[in-house]
PDB file of C-alpha atoms in Angstrom:
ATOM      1  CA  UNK A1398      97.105 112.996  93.587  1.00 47.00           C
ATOM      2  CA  UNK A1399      97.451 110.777  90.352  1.00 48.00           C
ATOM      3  CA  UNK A1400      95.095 108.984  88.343  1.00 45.00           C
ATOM      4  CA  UNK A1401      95.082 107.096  85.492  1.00 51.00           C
ATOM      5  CA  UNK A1402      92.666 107.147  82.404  1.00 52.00           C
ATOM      6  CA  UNK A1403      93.470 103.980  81.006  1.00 54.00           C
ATOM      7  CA  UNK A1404      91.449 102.148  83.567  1.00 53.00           C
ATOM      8  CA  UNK A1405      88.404 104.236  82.805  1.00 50.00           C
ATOM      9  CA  UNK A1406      89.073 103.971  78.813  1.00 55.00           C
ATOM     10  CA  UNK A1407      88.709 100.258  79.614  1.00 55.00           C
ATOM     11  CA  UNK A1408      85.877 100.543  82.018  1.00 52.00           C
ATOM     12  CA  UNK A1409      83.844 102.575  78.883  1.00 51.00           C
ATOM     13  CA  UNK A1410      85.206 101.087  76.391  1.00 51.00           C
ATOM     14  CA  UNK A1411      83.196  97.717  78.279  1.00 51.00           C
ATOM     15  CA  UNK A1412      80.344  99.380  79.020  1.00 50.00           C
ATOM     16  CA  UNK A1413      79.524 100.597  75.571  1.00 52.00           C
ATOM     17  CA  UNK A1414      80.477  97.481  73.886  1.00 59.00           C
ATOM     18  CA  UNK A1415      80.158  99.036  70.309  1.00 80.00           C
ATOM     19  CA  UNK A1416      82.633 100.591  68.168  1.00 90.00           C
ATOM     20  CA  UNK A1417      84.859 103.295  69.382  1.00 91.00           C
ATOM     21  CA  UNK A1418      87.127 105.860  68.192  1.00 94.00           C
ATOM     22  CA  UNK A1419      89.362 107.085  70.959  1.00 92.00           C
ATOM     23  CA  UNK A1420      90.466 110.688  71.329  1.00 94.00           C
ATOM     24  CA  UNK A1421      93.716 110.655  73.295  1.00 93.00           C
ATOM     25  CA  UNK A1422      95.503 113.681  73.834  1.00 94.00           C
ATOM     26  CA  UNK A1423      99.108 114.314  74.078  1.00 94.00           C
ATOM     27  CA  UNK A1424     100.575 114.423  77.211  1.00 92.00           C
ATOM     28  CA  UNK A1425     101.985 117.838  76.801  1.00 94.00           C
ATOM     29  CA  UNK A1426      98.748 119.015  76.245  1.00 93.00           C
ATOM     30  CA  UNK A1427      97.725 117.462  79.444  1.00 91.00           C
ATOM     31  CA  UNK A1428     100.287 118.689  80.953  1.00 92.00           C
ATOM     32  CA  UNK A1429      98.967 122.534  79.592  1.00 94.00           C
ATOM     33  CA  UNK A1430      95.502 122.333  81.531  1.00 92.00           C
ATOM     34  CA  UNK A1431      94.214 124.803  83.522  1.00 91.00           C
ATOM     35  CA  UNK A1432      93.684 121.873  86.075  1.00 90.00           C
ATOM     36  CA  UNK A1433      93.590 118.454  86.115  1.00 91.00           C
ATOM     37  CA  UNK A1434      91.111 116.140  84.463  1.00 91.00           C
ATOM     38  CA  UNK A1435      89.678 114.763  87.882  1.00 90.00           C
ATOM     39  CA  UNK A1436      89.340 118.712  89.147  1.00 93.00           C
ATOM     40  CA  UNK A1437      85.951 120.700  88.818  1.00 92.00           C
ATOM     41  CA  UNK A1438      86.156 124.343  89.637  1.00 92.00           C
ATOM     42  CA  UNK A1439      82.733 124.271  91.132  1.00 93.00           C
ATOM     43  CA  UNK A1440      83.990 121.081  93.455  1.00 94.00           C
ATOM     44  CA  UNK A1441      86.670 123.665  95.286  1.00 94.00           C
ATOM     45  CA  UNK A1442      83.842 126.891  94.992  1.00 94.00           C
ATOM     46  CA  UNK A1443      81.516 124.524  96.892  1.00 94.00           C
ATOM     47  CA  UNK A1444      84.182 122.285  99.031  1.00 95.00           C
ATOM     48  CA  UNK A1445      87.110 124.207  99.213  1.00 94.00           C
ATOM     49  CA  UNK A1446      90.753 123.078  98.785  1.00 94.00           C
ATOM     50  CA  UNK A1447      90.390 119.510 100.411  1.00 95.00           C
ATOM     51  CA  UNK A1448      87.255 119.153  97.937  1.00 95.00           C
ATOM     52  CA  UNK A1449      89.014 115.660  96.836  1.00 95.00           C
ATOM     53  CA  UNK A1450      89.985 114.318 100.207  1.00 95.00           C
ATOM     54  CA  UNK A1451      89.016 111.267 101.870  1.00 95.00           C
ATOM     55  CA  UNK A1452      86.820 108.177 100.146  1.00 94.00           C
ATOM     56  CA  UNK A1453      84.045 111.445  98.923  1.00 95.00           C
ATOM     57  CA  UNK A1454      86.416 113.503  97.719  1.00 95.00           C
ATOM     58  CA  UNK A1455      87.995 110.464  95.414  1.00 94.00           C
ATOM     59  CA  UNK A1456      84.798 109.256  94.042  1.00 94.00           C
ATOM     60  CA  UNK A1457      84.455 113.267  93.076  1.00 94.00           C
ATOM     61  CA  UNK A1458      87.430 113.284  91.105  1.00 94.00           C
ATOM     62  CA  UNK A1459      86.637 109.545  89.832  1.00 93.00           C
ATOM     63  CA  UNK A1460      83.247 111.258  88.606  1.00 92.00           C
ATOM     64  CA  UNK A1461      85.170 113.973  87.448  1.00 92.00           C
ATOM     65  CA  UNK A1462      87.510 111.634  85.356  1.00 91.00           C
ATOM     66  CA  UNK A1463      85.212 109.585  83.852  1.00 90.00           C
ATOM     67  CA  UNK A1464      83.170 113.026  82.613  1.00 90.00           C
ATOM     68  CA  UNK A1465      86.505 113.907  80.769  1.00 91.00           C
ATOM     69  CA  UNK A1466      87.263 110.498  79.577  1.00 91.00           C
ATOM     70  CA  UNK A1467      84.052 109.994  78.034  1.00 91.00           C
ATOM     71  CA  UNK A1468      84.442 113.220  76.170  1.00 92.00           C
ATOM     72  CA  UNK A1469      87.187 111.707  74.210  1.00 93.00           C
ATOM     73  CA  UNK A1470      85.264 108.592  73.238  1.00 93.00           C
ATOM     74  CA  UNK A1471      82.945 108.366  70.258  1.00 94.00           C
ATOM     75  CA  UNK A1472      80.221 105.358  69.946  1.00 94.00           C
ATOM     76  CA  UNK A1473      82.019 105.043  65.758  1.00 95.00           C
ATOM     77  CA  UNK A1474      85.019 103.162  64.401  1.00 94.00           C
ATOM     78  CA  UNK A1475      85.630 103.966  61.784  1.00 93.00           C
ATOM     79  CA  UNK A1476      84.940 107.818  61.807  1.00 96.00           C
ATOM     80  CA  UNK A1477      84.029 109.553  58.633  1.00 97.00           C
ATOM     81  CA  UNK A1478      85.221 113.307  57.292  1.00 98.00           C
ATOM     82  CA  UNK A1479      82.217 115.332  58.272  1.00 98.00           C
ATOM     83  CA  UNK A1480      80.632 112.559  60.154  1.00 98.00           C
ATOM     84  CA  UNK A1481      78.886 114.356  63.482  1.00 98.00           C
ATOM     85  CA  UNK A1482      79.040 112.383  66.395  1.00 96.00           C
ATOM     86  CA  UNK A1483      78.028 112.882  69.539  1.00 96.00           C
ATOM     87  CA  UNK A1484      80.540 111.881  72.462  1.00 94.00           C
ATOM     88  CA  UNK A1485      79.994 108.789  74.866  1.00 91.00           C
ATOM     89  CA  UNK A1486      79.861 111.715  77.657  1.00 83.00           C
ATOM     90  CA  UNK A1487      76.782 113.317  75.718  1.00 76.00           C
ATOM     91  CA  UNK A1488      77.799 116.674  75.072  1.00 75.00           C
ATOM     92  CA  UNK A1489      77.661 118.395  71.479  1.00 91.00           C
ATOM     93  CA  UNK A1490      78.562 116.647  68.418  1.00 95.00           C
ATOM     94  CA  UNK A1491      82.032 117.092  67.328  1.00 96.00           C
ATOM     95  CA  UNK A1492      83.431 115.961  63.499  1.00 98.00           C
ATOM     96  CA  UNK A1493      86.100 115.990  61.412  1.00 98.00           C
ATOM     97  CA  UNK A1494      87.526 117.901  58.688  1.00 98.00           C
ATOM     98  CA  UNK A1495      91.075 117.568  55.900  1.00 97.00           C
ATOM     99  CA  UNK A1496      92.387 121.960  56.662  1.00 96.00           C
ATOM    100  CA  UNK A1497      95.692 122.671  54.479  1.00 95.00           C
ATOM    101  CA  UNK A1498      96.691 118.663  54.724  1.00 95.00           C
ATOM    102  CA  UNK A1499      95.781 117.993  58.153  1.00 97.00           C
ATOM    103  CA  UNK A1500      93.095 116.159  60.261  1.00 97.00           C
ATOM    104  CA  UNK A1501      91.014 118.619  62.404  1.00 98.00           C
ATOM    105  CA  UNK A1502      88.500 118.142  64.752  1.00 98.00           C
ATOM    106  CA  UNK A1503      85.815 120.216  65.467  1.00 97.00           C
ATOM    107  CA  UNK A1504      84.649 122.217  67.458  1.00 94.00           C
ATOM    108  CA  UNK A1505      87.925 123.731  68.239  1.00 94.00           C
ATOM    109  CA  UNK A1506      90.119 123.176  65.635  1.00 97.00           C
ATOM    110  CA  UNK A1507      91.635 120.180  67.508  1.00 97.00           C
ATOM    111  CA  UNK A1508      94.874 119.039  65.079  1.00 98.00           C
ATOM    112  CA  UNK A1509      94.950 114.886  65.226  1.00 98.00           C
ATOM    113  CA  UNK A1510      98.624 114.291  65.738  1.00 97.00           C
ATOM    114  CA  UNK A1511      98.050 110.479  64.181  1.00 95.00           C
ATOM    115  CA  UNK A1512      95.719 107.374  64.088  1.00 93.00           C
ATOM    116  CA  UNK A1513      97.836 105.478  66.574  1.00 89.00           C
ATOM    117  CA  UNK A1514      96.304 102.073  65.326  1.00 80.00           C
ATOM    118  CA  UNK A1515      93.354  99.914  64.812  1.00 83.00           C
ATOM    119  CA  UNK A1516      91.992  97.876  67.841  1.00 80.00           C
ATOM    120  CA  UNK A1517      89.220  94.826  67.638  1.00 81.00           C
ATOM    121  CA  UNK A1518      86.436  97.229  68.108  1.00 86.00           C
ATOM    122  CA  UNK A1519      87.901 100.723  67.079  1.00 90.00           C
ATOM    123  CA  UNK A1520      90.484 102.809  66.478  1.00 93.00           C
ATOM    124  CA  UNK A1521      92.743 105.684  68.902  1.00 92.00           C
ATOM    125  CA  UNK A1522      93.113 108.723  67.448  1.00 95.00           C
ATOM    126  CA  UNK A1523      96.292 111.071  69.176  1.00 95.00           C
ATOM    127  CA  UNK A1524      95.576 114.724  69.151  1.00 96.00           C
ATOM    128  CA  UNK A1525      97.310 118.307  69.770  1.00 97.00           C
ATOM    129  CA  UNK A1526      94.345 119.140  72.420  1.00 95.00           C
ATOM    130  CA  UNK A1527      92.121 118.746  74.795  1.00 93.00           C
ATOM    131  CA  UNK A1528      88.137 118.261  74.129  1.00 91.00           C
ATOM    132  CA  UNK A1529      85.877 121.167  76.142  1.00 80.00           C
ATOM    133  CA  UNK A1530      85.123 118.442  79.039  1.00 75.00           C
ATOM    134  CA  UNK A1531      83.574 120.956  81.715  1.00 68.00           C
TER     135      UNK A1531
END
């Protein structure tokens, strides 16, 4: 099962027609997940292995998706050193901070890889790991 994120980045992005700075993360790091964005442990605990079958099962993992997306998108463009900010997808306030020459973002000492450009309404950030989105 595939999905993609850029349809939901859009979707968001619409919704919360403000300034954004998007936290994308490398696709290796992706790729280094425990499990997929669109899986929830507590989805298979409670479902079992088909937990994301059939038209319920994809609007799970569409839930599911959009709950990691919106972890990675912040209502501010541009975004400040030190600036707390609390993610589109509610949870706690992350910020930034210059360590030894390099961009991190806290918590968890997430290295920004680049500012892959400036957009109309914000700006997408590329980072070296993946925002705690459970």
């Amino acid at each position: 099962m595939r999905y993609s994120l850029l349809p939901l980045v859009a979707l968001s992005a619409t919704i919360h027609a403000q300034n954004t700075t998007v936290l994308a993360p490398l696709n290796s790091e992706i790729e280094k997940l425990p499990r997929k964005p669109w899986e929830d442990p507590n989805d298979y605990d409670t479902l079992g292995p088909n937990a994301y079958e059939g038209g319920d099962g994809q609007e799970r993992a569409q839930r599911n998706l959009r709950r990691f997306v919106e972890a990675h998108m912040l209502p501010v463009s541009p975004w400040r050193e030190g600036e707390k900010v609390r993610p589109i997808g509610g949870d706690r306030e992350v910020w930034w901070e210059e360590k030894e020459g390099k961009q991190v973002i806290q918590p968890g000492a997430i290295e920004v890889a680049s500012v892959a450009g400036d957009v109309a309404n914000g700006q997408v950030w590329i980072i070296k790991g993946v925002r705690n989105y459970s």
